Coordinates of C-alpha atoms in Angstrom, one line a residue:
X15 CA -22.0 1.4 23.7
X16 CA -20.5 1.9 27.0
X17 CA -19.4 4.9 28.2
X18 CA -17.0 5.9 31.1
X19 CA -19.0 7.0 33.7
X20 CA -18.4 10.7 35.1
X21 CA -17.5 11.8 38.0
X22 CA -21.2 12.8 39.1
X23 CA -22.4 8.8 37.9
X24 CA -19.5 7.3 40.3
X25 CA -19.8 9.9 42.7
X26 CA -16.4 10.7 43.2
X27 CA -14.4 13.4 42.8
X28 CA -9.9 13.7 42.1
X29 CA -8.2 13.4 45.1
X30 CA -4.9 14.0 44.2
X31 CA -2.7 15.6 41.4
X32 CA -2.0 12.3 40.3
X33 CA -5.7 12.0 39.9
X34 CA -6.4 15.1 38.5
X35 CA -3.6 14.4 35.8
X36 CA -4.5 10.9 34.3
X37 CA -8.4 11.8 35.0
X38 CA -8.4 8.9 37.3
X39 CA -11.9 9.0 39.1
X40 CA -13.4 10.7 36.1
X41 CA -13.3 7.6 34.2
X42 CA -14.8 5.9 37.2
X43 CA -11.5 4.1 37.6
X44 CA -9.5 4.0 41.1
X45 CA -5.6 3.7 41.2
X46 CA -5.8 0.0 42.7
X47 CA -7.4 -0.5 39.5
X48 CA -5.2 1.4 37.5
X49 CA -1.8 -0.6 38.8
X50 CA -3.7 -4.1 38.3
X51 CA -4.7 -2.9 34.9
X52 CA -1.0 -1.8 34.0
X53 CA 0.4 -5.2 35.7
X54 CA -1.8 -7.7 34.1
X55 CA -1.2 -5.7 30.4
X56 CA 2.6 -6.2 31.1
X57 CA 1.7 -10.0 31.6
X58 CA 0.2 -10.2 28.9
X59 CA 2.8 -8.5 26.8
X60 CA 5.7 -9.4 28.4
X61 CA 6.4 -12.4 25.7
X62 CA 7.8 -9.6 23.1
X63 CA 10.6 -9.7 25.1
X64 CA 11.0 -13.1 24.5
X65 CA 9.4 -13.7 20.9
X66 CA 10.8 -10.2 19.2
X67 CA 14.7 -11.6 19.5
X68 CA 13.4 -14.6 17.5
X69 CA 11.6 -13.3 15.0
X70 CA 14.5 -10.4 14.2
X71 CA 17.0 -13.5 14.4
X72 CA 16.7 -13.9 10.6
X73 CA 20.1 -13.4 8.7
X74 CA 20.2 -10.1 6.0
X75 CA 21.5 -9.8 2.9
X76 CA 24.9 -10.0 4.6
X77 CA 24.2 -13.3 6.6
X78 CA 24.3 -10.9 9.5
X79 CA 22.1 -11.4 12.3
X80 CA 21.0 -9.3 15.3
X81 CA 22.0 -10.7 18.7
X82 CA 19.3 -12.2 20.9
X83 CA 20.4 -10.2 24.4
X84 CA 20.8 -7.3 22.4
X85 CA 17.3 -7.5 20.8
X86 CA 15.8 -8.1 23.8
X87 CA 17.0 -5.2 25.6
X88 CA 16.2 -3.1 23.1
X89 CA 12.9 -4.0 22.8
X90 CA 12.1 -3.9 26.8
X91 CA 13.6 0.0 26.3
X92 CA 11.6 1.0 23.3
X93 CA 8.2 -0.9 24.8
X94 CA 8.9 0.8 28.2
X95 CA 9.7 4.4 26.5
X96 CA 7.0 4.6 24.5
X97 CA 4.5 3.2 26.5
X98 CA 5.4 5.4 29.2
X99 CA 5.4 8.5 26.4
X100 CA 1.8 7.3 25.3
X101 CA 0.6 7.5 28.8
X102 CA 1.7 10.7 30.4
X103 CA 0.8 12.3 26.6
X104 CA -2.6 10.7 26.1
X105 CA -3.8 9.8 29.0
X106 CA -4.8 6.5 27.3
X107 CA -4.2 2.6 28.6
X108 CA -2.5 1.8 25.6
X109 CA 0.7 0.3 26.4
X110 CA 3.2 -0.1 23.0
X111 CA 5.7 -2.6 22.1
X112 CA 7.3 -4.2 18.5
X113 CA 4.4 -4.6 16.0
X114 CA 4.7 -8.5 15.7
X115 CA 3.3 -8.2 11.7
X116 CA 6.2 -5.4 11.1
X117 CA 8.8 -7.7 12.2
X118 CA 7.7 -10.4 10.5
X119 CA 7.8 -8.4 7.4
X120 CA 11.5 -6.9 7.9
X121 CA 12.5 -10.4 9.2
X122 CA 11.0 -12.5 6.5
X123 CA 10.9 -10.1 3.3
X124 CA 12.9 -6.9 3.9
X125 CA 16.1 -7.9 5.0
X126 CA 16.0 -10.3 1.9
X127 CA 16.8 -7.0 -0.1
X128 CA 18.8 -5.4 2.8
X129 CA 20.8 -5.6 5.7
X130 CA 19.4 -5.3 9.0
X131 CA 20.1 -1.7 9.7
X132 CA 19.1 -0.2 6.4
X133 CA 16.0 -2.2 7.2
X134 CA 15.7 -0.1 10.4
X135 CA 16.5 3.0 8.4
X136 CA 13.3 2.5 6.4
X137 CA 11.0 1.9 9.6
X138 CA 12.3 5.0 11.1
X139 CA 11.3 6.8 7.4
X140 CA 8.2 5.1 7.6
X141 CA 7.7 6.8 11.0
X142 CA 8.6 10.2 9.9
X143 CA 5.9 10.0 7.3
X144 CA 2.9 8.6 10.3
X145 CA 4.3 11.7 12.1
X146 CA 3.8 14.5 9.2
X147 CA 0.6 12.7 8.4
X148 CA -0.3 13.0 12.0
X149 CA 0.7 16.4 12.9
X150 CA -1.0 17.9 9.8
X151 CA -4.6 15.9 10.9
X152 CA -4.5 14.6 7.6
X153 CA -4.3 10.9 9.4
X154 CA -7.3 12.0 11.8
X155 CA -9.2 13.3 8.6
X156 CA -8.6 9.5 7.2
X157 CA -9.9 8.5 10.6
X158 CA -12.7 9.7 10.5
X159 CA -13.8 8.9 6.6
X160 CA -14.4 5.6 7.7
X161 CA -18.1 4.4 8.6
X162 CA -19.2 4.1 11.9
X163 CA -20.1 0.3 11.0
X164 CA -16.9 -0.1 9.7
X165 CA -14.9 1.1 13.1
X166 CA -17.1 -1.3 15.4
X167 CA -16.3 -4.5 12.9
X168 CA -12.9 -3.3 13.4
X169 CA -13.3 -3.9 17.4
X170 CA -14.5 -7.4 16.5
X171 CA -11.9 -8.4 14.3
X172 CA -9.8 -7.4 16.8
X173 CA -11.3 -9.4 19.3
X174 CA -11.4 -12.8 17.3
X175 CA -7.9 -11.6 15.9
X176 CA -6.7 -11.7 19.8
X177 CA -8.4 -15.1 20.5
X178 CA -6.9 -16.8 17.3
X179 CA -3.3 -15.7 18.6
X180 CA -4.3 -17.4 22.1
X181 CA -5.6 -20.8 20.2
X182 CA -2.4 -20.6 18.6
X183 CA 0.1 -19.7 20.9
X184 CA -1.5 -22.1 23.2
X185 CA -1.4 -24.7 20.8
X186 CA -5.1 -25.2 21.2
X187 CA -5.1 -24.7 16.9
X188 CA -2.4 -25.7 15.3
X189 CA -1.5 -25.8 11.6
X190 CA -1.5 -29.2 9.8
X191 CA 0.5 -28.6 6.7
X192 CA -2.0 -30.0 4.4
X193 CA -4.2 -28.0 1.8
X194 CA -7.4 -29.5 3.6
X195 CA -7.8 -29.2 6.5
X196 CA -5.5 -26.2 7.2
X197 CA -5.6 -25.9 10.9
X198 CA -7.0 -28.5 13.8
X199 CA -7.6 -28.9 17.0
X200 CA -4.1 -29.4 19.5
X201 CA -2.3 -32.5 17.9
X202 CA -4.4 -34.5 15.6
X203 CA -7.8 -33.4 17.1
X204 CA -6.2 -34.1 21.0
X205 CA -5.5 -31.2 23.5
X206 CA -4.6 -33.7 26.0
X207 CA -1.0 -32.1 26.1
X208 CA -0.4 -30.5 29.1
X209 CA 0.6 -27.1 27.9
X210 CA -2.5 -26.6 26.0
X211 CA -4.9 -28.7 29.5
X212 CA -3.3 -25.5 31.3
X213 CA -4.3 -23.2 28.5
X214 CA -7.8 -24.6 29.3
X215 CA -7.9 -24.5 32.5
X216 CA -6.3 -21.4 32.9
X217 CA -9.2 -19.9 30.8
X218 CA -12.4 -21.5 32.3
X219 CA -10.7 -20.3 36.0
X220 CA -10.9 -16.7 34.1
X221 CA -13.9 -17.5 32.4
X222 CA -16.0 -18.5 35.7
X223 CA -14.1 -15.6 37.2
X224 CA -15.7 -12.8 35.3
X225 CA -19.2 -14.5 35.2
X226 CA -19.0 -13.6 38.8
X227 CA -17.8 -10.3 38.0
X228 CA -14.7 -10.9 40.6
X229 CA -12.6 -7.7 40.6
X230 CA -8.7 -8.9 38.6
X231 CA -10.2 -11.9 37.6
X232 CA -7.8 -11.8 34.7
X233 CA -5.2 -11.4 36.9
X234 CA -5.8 -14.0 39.5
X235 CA -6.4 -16.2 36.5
X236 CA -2.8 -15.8 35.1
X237 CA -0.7 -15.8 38.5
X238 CA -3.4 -19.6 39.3
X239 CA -2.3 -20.6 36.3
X240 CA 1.5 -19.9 36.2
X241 CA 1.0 -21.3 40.0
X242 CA -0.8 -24.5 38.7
X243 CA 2.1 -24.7 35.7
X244 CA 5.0 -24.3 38.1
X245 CA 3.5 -27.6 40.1
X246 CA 2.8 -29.3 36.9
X247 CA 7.0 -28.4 36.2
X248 CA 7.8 -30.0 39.1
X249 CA 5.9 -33.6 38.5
X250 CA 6.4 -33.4 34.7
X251 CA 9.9 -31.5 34.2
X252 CA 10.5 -33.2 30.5
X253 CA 6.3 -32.0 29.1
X254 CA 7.7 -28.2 27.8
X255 CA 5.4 -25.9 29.7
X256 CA 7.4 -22.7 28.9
X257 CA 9.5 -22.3 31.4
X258 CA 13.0 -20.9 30.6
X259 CA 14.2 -19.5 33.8
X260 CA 17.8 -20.3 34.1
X261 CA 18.4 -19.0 37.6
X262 CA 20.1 -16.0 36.7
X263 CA 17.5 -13.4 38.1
X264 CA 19.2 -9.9 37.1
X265 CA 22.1 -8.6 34.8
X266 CA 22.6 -5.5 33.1
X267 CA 21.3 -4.6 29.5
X268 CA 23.1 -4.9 26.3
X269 CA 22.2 -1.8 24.5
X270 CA 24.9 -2.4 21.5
X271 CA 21.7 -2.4 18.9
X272 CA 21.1 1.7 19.7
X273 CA 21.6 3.9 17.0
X274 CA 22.5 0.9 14.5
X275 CA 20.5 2.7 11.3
X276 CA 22.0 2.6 8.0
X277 CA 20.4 5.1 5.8
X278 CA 23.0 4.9 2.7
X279 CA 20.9 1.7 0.7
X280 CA 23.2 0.2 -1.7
X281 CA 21.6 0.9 -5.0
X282 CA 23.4 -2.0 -6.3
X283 CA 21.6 -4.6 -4.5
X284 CA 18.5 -3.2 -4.0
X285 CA 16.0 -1.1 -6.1
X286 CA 14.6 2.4 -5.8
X287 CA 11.2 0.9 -6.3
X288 CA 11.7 -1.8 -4.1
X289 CA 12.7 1.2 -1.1
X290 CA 9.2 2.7 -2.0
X291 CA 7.5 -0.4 -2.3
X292 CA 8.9 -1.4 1.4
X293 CA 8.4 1.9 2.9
X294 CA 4.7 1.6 1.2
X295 CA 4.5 -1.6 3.2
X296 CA 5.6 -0.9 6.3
X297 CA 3.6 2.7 6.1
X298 CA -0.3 0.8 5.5
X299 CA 0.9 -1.9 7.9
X300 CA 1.9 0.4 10.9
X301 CA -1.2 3.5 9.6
X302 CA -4.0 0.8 9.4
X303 CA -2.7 -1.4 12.1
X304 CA -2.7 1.0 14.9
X305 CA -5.7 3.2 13.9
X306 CA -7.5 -0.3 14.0
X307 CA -6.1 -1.3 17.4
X308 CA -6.8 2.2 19.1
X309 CA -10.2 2.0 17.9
X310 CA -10.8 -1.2 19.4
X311 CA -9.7 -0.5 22.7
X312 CA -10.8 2.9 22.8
X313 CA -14.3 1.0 22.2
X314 CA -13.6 -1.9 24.7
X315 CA -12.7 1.0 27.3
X316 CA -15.6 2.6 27.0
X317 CA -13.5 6.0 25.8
X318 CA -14.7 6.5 22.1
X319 CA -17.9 8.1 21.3
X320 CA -20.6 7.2 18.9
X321 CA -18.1 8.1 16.2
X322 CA -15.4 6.1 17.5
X323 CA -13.4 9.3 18.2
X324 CA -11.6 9.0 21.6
X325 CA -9.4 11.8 24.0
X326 CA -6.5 13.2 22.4
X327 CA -6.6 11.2 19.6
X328 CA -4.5 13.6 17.2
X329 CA -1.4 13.4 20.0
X330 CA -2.4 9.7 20.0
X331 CA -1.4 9.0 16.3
X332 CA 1.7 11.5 16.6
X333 CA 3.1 9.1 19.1
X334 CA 2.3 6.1 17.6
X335 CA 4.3 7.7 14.6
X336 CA 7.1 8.4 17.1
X337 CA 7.0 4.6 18.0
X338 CA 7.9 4.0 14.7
X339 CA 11.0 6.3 14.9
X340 CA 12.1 5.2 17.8
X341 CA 11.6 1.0 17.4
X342 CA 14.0 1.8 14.0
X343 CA 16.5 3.7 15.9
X344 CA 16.9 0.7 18.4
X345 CA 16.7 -1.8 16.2
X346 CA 13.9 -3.3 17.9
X347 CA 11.3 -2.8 14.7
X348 CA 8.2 -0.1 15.5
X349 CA 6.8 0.3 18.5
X350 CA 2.9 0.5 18.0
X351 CA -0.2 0.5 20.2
X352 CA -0.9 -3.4 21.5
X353 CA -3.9 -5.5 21.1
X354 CA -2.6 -7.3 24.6
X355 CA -3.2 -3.7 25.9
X356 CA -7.2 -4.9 26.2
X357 CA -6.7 -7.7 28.9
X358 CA -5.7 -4.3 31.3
X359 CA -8.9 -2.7 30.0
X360 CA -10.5 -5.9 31.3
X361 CA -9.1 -5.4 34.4
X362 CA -10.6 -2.5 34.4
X363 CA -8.1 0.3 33.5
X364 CA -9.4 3.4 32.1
X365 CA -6.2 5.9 31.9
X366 CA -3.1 6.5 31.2
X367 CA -1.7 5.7 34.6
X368 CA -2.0 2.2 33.8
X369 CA 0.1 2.3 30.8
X370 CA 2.7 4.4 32.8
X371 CA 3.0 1.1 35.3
X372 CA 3.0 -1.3 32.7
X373 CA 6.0 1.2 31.0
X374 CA 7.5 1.2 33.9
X375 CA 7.5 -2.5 34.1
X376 CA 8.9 -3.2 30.7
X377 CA 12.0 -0.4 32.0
X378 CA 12.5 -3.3 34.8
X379 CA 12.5 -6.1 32.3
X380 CA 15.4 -5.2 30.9
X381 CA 17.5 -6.2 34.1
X382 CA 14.7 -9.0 34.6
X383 CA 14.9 -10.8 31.5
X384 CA 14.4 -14.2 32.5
X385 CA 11.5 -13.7 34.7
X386 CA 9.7 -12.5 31.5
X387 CA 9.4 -16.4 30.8
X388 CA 8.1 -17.4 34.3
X389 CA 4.7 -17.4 33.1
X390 CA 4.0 -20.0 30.2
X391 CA 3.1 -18.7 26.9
X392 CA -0.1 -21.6 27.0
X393 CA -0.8 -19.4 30.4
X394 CA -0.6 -16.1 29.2
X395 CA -2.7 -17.0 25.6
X396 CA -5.8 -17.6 28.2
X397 CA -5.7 -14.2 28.8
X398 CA -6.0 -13.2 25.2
X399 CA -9.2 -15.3 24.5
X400 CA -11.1 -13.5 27.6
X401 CA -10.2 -10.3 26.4
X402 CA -11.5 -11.5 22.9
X403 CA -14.2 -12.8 23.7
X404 CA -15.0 -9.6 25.8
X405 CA -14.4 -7.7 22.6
X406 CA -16.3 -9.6 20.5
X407 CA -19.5 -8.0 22.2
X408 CA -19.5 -4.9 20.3
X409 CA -21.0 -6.9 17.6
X410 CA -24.2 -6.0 18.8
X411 CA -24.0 -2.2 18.0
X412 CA -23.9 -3.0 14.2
X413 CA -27.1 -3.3 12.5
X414 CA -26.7 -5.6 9.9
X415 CA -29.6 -6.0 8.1
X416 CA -28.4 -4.0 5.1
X417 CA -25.9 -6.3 2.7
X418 CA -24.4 -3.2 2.1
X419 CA -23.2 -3.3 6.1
X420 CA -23.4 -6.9 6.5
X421 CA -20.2 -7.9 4.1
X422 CA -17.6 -5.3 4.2
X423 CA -18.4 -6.2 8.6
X424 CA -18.1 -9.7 7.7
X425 CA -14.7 -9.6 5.7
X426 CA -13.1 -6.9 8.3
X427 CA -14.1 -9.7 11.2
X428 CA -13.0 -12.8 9.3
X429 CA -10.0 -12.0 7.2
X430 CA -8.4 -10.2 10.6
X431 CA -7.8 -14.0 12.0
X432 CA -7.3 -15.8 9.0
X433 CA -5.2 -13.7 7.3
X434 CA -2.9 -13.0 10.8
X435 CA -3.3 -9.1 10.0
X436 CA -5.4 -6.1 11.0
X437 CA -4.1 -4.3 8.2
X438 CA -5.4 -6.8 5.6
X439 CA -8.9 -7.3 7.8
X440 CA -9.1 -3.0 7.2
X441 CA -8.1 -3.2 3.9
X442 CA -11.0 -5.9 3.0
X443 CA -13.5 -4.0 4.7
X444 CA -12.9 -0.9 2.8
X445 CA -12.9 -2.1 -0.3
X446 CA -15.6 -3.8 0.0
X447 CA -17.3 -0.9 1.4
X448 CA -16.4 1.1 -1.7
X449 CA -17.6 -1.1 -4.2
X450 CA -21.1 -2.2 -3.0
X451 CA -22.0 1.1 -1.9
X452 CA -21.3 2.7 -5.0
X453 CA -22.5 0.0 -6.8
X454 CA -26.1 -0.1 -5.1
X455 CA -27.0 3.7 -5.6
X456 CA -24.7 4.9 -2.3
X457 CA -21.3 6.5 -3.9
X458 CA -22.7 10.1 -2.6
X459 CA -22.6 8.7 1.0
X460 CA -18.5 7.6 0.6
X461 CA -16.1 10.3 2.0
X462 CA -13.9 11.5 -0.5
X463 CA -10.7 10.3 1.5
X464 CA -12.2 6.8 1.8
X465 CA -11.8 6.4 -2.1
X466 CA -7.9 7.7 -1.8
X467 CA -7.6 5.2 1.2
X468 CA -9.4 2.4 -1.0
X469 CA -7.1 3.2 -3.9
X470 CA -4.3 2.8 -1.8
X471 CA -5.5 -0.6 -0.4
X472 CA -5.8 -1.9 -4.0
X473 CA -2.0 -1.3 -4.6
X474 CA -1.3 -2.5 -1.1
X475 CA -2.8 -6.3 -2.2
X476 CA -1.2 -5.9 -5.5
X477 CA 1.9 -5.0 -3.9
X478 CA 3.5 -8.2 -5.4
X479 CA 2.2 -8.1 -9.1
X480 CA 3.3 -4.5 -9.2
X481 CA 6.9 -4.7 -7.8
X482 CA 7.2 -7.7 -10.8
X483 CA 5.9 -5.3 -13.2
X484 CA 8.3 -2.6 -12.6
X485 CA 11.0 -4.9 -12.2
X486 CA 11.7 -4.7 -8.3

């Protein structure tokens, strides 16, 4: 495991407050690093600006849909807040911004039952609870229950989890419709489009770069490749390589999506088991999802020890709870730690400085809008394989020569990706966990609270069967 080397391995000592504060040159970081880390994690991220206003564009239960501009504002303000928050609390360089498997669930199940603010109203509940569970340590407690083993499968699944967005996004894997195969390579086994050639070429450029160990080499890949795109634009203007500027480079935010929560549910339309079952939902999604993601880049950053345990994690979690609150309050869906936040970990970033610029950056966006789309989506999904691929090195800390390791590691890694959800790669690596260990002479060796966690991941899967059963 790496470590973050002190300030007696670097040799340097803080030079300023700022320094002293974020514990800059005792995580052997500089601030040049620190500003190229927060930069290339807004990069990275800045798509939610973009993607979040289409994924929330799906009418309630009213027909009523949430305006694009509107959306977007809202979640540049909540990702900038919090992110900023999580970095002058923590210390950490873990930027936040709209949980993209939380919005898929209000956008594709929720607001089925409800209309879009009551649908806020229960993310902001769902919040409240992450926050008492935090603030008691009872979610720290759950924390650390889990194995070791399990914690550094967790990093990996992340890692491939990452990469499979970037094939996707880039339209390197694409899905085929068909039982058999389900996914294949670019357009019938061709990545000859030119959107996915940059996706390609943007990565080996990023890929040869780190080989060589070239200081922002994530960086310089993304701004060659948004370079190389922007020529390409210009020779082939009709070949869709993500470019949506429309030459409008400022205007001011529309914030009309504030405050829009609706906590009086229409009983008539909707079930008090169905509430429960949603808030149940959203509550494993957003827990399981974020513990996962923190330990993962708390690993990647070389900031968790052997037990996985990183600084500050208790105001950590309460923040991430807060992100909840305050993604439901502006209609934006919860603000939770990002997986993107690893490409500025690449880069080298090692505080919460970082995070602060990249906060900062998304608090810009909001008058910037369109430049959010300058760089192309095929582009910025290079950036997500390096980082990984980087990730998936932690692999080697597990010893796997015990079953009893070697499947609950293998289901967290593979059903991350394939299932599109950290929460369902967790969930399969507990179980799992449970049952063979107990099963093979270990049930002693499983933490009490892992068995109330397990219990609760059962219900989670059979969240369907069970809302049928009572007649959601």
């Amino acid at each position: 495991m790496t470590t973050a080397p002190s300030p007696t391995q670097n040799g340097t000592e803080p030079t300023n407050a700022l320094d002293r504060f974020f514990e800059i040159s005792k995580r052997g970081s500089t601030i040049g690093t620190e500003v190229r880390g927060g930069l290339v994690t807004f990069v990275t991220m800045a798509y939610i600006v973009i993607l979040n206003p289409l994924i929330l564009s799906t009418p309630d239960i009213n027909g009523i849909r949430l305006e694009g501009p509107a959306v977007a504002a809202a979640t540049a303000l909540t990702a900038g807040v919090m992110t900023i928050l999580f970095g002058v609390v923590t210390r950490l360089p873990f930027a936040f911004a709209a949980g993209l498997g939380i919005n898929a669930f209000l956008a594709f199940t929720v607001v089925g039952s409800v209309t879009w603010p009551e649908a806020m109203a229960l993310v902001m509940i769902n919040g409240v609870i992450i926050v008492l569970l935090a603030a008691t340590g009872l979610r720290k407690l759950i924390f650390d229950a889990v194995p070791v083993q399990l914690k550094l499968a967790i990093t990996v699944g992340i890692g491939l989890f990452i990469a499979f967005i970037g094939f996707v996004n880039a339209g390197f894997v694409t899905a085929t419709n068909n039982a058999s195969p389900p996914v294949d390579l670019g357009i019938g086994g061709s990545v000859a489009r030119l959107p996915t050639v940059l996706f390609v070429i943007t990565l080996l450029i990023g890929g040869v770069l780190i080989a060589l160990r070239v200081k922002g080499a994530i960086l310089i890949a993304l701004v060659g490749g948004t370079l190389i795109a922007a020529l390409a634009n210009l020779i082939w203007p009709t070949e869709g390589l993500g470019f949506a500027f429309s030459g409008s480079l400022v205007g001011l935010p529309d914030l009309s999506l504030i405050g829009q929560v609706d906590f009086g549910f229409d009983l008539g339309k909707v079930s008090v088991v169905a509430l429960v079952m949603f808030v149940f939902t959203l509550l494993f999604s957003n827990f399981f999802d974020a513990m996962g993601t923190m330990t993962g880049l708390a690993k990647e950053s070389g900031l968790a020890d052997e037990k996985g345990d990183f600084p500050r994690i208790k105001s950590a979690l309460v923040v991430e709870g807060v992100g909840a609150i305050v993604g439901g309050g502006t209609s934006s869906s919860s603000a939770t730690v990002f997986v993107e936040s690893g490409s500025g970990i690449g880069e080298g970033a090692r505080t919460g400085f970082a995070t602060t610029i990249t906060g900062i950056l998304f608090l810009l966006a909001m008058f910037f809008t369109p430049l959010t789309s300058l760089v192309p989506s095929g582009v910025a999904a290079a950036a997500l394989v390096l980082v990984g691929a980087m990730m998936l090195s932690q692999i080697k800390n597990i010893d796997l020569s015990d079953f009893r390791v070697l499947l609950p590691v293998f289901l967290t890694v593979t059903v991350m990706p394939m299932t599109y959800s950290i929460a369902n790669g967790i969930g399969a690596g507990f179980v799992s966990w449970i049952v063979v260990n107990a099963f093979s002479g270990r049930a002693k060796s499983i933490h009490p609270l892992l068995w109330v966690v397990g219990a609760g991941f059962v219900l989670f899967f059979a969240r369907g069967p069970i809302e049928a059963l009572l007649g959601a």
